[in-house]
């Protein structure tokens, strides 16, 4: 089962096993993880599900699509050219089955 | 999760038999406070539904569309009757996503800025000229600026240059009357049917042309997404209904709120970076869409309260946006509050498709332009403006002077 770890500012973290095909925003919202809002329900329309993917996990992920890339310009916390992603556009599956992300200080 | 049935730990929601819909029509906020003090979800016999008034409960509903469906029947079926078809707003995923997906690209912020913002600016200038011509003794910001501006902007985004903005306003008001027609007034349905025919006539002509030669409009996006003509029609009509009144109300609400709070007005005028916060706070403080319907598909427990399957719910986002546990001093209009998400545009998959367009057209273009060009713009104390409504709420008129 894919596993996601959310790291909060200040050092605490939470890890969850999630269903294959589930995106990180949904995983955070259903588990009540603070700091991920997911206002538009995963349509790459709101940019309130911003995460910073930790370096070792970047390679297994497909690059952001055009919509995601555009919306990443709208995130509230600074955009990291490599690590910033929209949680709703990152899905865990058999290839990328483990990920650790940092939650930005602000989503709005 | 809050919605997993756990009957042992849950109780039925309390009933509020004192709710007076007519009083809510005038001013719902006292009623909202009393309901929220009672419980997050309360049964209201006078409205034949449960009203949900806390921020957490409204969000819990929006994060679980399998339990809380937008395909609400009963009173909510009026939307389908009014529009003559089922739009995305009355569907759940995956059906909803098929119709919503196509309208997202023309409404993402980059496209809004590149394609629509120049038109929003031009339209704001046109309407401002008309307002100035009316003069400081007679001008009404609603009739002479906010309403025509919302119509011009919508005509541009929908790509309906052949439609008279006056007609678009009439269609919009007719559809909204129909969506609210729970008392089943036959005259309203006659008007809705007529408006549907007029919109259909425009689309009969337009859709084949857009399929042959797509443009950047919302209608073109819908027409070229492999949807049936009925799906395209229903969603164009939805956008006509939803894309006009709310930007219109936001424009007048902001001007009124800043007029009543001169110190905040000064703050915005001296620091234009504050305009987005002005828009956001006004949307929270007096949300133009006050309530929208959902229906339970199965027995559920919402914040500890038991709901049967098929329960008609009113998600009262206007009340949630004044929830003191989410927003300190919730009744105060205060553009300096820390930024925080609220429910003025809804939340979840149905979150307003036009939210970037509205923010930019009203919050970043029209309202700043008004204040820059008429620095002494204020509410005319001699001719008071009136608030009205709770499902949809806003000023019915706003006499202004300068
Ligand atoms: C400040 C102005 C506006 C406000 C406050 C507003 C509010 C809302 C709200 C609360 C919803 C969700 C309703 C529900 O979940 O039942 C919604 C949906 C929608 N709005 Fe807006 N709206 C505004 C402007 C616009 C504009 C300008 C457009 C068109 C360009 C538009 C198009 C839509 C559409 C198509 C939906 C349905 C989305 C879906 O079902 O996925 N809105 N709006
Ligand atoms: S949830 Fe809105 S962009 Fe990801």
Coordinates of C-alpha atoms in Angstrom, one line a residue, chain B residues 140-399:
Chain B
X140 CA -27.5 54.3 -8.2
X141 CA -24.4 52.1 -8.1
X142 CA -26.5 48.9 -8.5
X143 CA -28.6 49.9 -11.5
X144 CA -26.1 52.3 -13.2
X145 CA -22.9 50.4 -12.7
X146 CA -22.8 47.0 -11.0
X147 CA -25.6 45.3 -12.9
X148 CA -24.7 46.4 -16.4
X149 CA -21.0 45.7 -15.7
X150 CA -21.7 42.1 -14.6
X151 CA -23.8 41.6 -17.7
X152 CA -21.2 42.9 -20.1
X153 CA -18.5 40.8 -18.4
X154 CA -20.6 37.7 -18.6
X155 CA -21.5 38.3 -22.2
X156 CA -17.8 38.5 -23.0
X157 CA -16.8 35.4 -21.1
X158 CA -19.6 33.3 -22.5
X159 CA -18.8 34.7 -26.0
X160 CA -22.4 35.8 -26.8
X161 CA -21.8 39.1 -28.6
X162 CA -25.1 38.8 -30.4
X163 CA -27.0 38.8 -27.1
X164 CA -28.2 42.1 -25.7
X165 CA -26.8 42.5 -22.1
X166 CA -30.3 43.7 -21.1
X167 CA -31.7 40.3 -22.2
X168 CA -28.9 38.5 -20.4
X169 CA -29.9 40.3 -17.2
X170 CA -33.5 39.4 -17.7
X171 CA -32.7 35.7 -18.4
X172 CA -30.5 35.6 -15.3
X173 CA -33.1 37.0 -13.1
X174 CA -35.8 34.8 -14.5
X175 CA -33.7 31.6 -14.0
X176 CA -32.8 32.7 -10.5
X177 CA -36.5 33.3 -9.7
X178 CA -37.1 29.8 -11.1
X179 CA -34.3 28.2 -9.0
X180 CA -36.0 29.8 -5.9
X181 CA -39.5 28.8 -7.0
X182 CA -40.2 26.2 -4.2
X183 CA -43.8 27.4 -4.0
X184 CA -44.2 26.3 -7.6
X185 CA -45.7 29.6 -9.0
X186 CA -46.8 28.7 -12.5
X187 CA -46.2 32.3 -13.8
X188 CA -42.5 31.9 -12.9
X189 CA -42.3 28.7 -14.9
X190 CA -43.9 30.4 -17.9
X191 CA -41.2 33.1 -17.8
X192 CA -38.4 30.4 -17.4
X193 CA -39.7 28.5 -20.4
X194 CA -39.7 31.7 -22.5
X195 CA -36.1 32.6 -21.3
X196 CA -35.0 29.0 -22.1
X197 CA -36.3 29.4 -25.6
X198 CA -34.5 32.7 -26.2
X199 CA -31.2 31.2 -25.0
X200 CA -31.7 28.1 -27.1
X201 CA -32.3 30.2 -30.1
X202 CA -29.0 32.0 -29.6
X203 CA -27.2 28.7 -29.1
X204 CA -28.9 27.0 -32.1
X205 CA -27.1 29.5 -34.2
X206 CA -23.9 29.7 -32.2
X207 CA -23.0 26.1 -31.4
X208 CA -22.4 24.8 -35.0
X209 CA -20.2 27.9 -35.6
X210 CA -18.2 27.3 -32.4
X211 CA -17.7 23.7 -33.4
X212 CA -16.4 24.8 -36.8
X213 CA -14.3 27.6 -35.4
X214 CA -13.6 27.4 -31.6
X215 CA -12.9 30.6 -29.7
X216 CA -11.6 31.1 -26.2
X217 CA -15.1 31.5 -24.6
X218 CA -16.8 29.3 -22.0
X219 CA -19.5 28.4 -24.5
X220 CA -16.9 27.3 -27.0
X221 CA -15.1 25.2 -24.3
X222 CA -18.4 23.5 -23.5
X223 CA -19.3 23.1 -27.2
X224 CA -16.1 21.4 -28.1
X225 CA -15.8 19.0 -25.1
X226 CA -17.8 16.1 -26.6
X227 CA -20.9 17.0 -24.6
X228 CA -24.5 16.7 -26.0
X229 CA -26.2 19.9 -27.0
X230 CA -28.5 19.5 -24.0
X231 CA -25.5 19.4 -21.6
X232 CA -24.0 22.5 -23.3
X233 CA -27.3 24.4 -23.1
X234 CA -27.9 23.5 -19.4
X235 CA -24.5 24.7 -18.4
X236 CA -24.6 27.9 -20.4
X237 CA -27.9 28.7 -18.7
X238 CA -26.3 27.8 -15.3
X239 CA -23.5 30.3 -16.0
X240 CA -26.0 32.9 -17.0
X241 CA -27.9 32.4 -13.7
X242 CA -24.8 32.2 -11.5
X243 CA -22.4 34.6 -13.2
X244 CA -24.4 37.8 -12.9
X245 CA -26.1 38.5 -9.6
X246 CA -23.1 37.5 -7.5
X247 CA -20.5 39.8 -9.0
X248 CA -23.2 42.5 -9.1
X249 CA -23.9 42.1 -5.4
X250 CA -20.2 41.9 -4.5
X251 CA -19.6 45.3 -6.2
X252 CA -22.3 47.1 -4.3
X253 CA -21.5 45.3 -1.0
X254 CA -17.8 46.4 -1.2
X255 CA -18.6 50.0 -1.9
X256 CA -21.2 50.1 0.9
X257 CA -18.8 48.4 3.4
X258 CA -16.0 50.8 2.5
X259 CA -18.4 53.7 2.7
X260 CA -19.4 52.7 6.2
X261 CA -15.7 52.2 7.2
X262 CA -13.8 55.2 6.0
X263 CA -10.6 54.2 7.8
X264 CA -10.5 50.9 5.9
X265 CA -11.3 52.7 2.7
X266 CA -8.3 55.0 3.3
X267 CA -6.2 52.0 3.9
X268 CA -7.1 50.4 0.6
X269 CA -6.7 53.6 -1.3
X270 CA -3.3 54.2 0.1
X271 CA -2.1 50.7 -0.5
X272 CA -3.6 49.0 -3.6
X273 CA -2.1 45.7 -2.6
X274 CA -5.0 45.5 -0.1
X275 CA -7.8 45.3 -2.8
X276 CA -7.7 41.5 -2.9
X277 CA -8.2 41.4 0.9
X278 CA -11.1 43.9 0.6
X279 CA -12.8 41.6 -1.9
X280 CA -12.2 38.5 0.3
X281 CA -13.5 40.1 3.5
X282 CA -16.6 41.5 1.8
X283 CA -17.4 38.0 0.4
X284 CA -17.0 36.5 3.9
X285 CA -18.9 39.2 5.6
X286 CA -22.0 39.2 3.4
X287 CA -21.8 36.2 1.1
X288 CA -24.0 36.7 -2.0
X289 CA -24.8 33.0 -2.2
X290 CA -26.0 32.4 1.4
X291 CA -27.2 28.8 1.1
X292 CA -27.1 25.9 -1.3
X293 CA -28.7 22.5 -1.2
X294 CA -27.4 19.0 -0.7
X295 CA -29.1 15.7 0.1
X296 CA -27.9 12.7 2.0
X297 CA -27.6 9.5 0.0
X298 CA -27.5 7.3 3.1
X299 CA -27.9 7.7 6.9
X300 CA -25.1 9.9 8.1
X301 CA -23.7 11.5 11.3
X302 CA -22.7 15.1 10.9
X303 CA -20.7 16.5 13.7
X304 CA -22.3 14.1 16.1
X305 CA -25.9 14.6 14.8
X306 CA -27.8 11.8 13.1
X307 CA -29.3 12.4 9.7
X308 CA -31.6 10.0 7.8
X309 CA -31.0 9.0 4.2
X310 CA -32.7 11.5 1.8
X311 CA -32.4 14.4 4.2
X312 CA -32.7 17.8 2.5
X313 CA -29.8 20.0 3.8
X314 CA -29.2 23.7 3.4
X315 CA -25.5 24.4 3.5
X316 CA -25.6 27.9 4.9
X317 CA -22.2 29.3 3.9
X318 CA -23.2 32.8 4.9
X319 CA -23.7 31.5 8.5
X320 CA -20.5 29.5 8.4
X321 CA -18.6 32.6 7.3
X322 CA -19.8 34.3 10.5
X323 CA -19.0 31.3 12.7
X324 CA -17.1 32.8 15.7
X325 CA -15.1 29.6 16.2
X326 CA -13.6 30.2 12.8
X327 CA -13.6 34.0 12.6
X328 CA -13.1 36.2 15.7
X329 CA -15.6 39.1 15.8
X330 CA -17.4 37.6 12.8
X331 CA -19.9 40.4 12.3
X332 CA -17.2 43.0 11.9
X333 CA -16.1 44.0 8.4
X334 CA -12.3 44.1 8.8
X335 CA -10.0 44.0 5.8
X336 CA -7.0 43.6 8.1
X337 CA -8.0 40.2 9.4
X338 CA -5.4 37.4 8.9
X339 CA -6.1 35.7 5.5
X340 CA -8.0 32.5 6.1
X341 CA -10.1 30.3 3.8
X342 CA -13.9 30.9 4.0
X343 CA -16.9 29.5 2.1
X344 CA -18.1 32.4 0.1
X345 CA -17.3 30.6 -3.2
X346 CA -18.3 27.2 -1.7
X347 CA -15.8 24.4 -1.4
X348 CA -15.0 21.1 -2.9
X349 CA -15.7 20.1 -6.5
X350 CA -18.5 22.5 -7.0
X351 CA -16.4 25.5 -5.7
X352 CA -17.3 28.4 -8.0
X353 CA -15.9 28.0 -11.5
X354 CA -15.9 31.7 -11.9
X355 CA -14.0 32.6 -8.7
X356 CA -10.8 33.9 -10.3
X357 CA -12.9 35.9 -12.9
X358 CA -15.0 37.4 -10.2
X359 CA -12.1 38.3 -8.0
X360 CA -10.3 40.0 -10.8
X361 CA -13.3 41.7 -12.5
X362 CA -14.8 43.0 -9.3
X363 CA -12.0 43.0 -6.7
X364 CA -9.0 44.1 -8.8
X365 CA -10.6 46.1 -11.6
X366 CA -14.1 47.5 -11.1
X367 CA -14.0 48.5 -7.4
X368 CA -10.5 50.0 -7.4
X369 CA -11.3 51.9 -10.6
X370 CA -14.5 53.4 -9.1
X371 CA -12.6 54.6 -6.0
X372 CA -9.7 56.0 -8.0
X373 CA -11.8 57.9 -10.4
X374 CA -14.4 59.1 -7.8
X375 CA -12.3 59.5 -4.7
X376 CA -15.2 61.0 -2.7
X377 CA -17.6 58.2 -3.7
X378 CA -19.9 57.3 -0.9
X379 CA -23.4 56.0 0.0
X380 CA -26.0 58.7 -0.3
X381 CA -27.4 59.1 3.3
X382 CA -30.5 60.7 1.9
X383 CA -31.5 57.8 -0.3
X384 CA -30.8 54.6 1.7
X385 CA -29.9 51.3 -0.1
X386 CA -31.7 48.1 0.9
X387 CA -30.4 44.6 1.7
X388 CA -32.6 41.7 0.8
X389 CA -32.6 37.9 0.7
X390 CA -30.9 35.1 2.5
X391 CA -30.5 32.2 -0.1
X392 CA -29.1 35.0 -2.3
X393 CA -28.3 38.2 -0.5
X394 CA -27.2 41.6 -1.5
X395 CA -28.3 45.2 -1.9
X396 CA -31.3 45.8 -4.2
X397 CA -30.2 49.4 -4.8
X398 CA -27.3 51.6 -3.6
X399 CA -27.8 55.3 -4.2

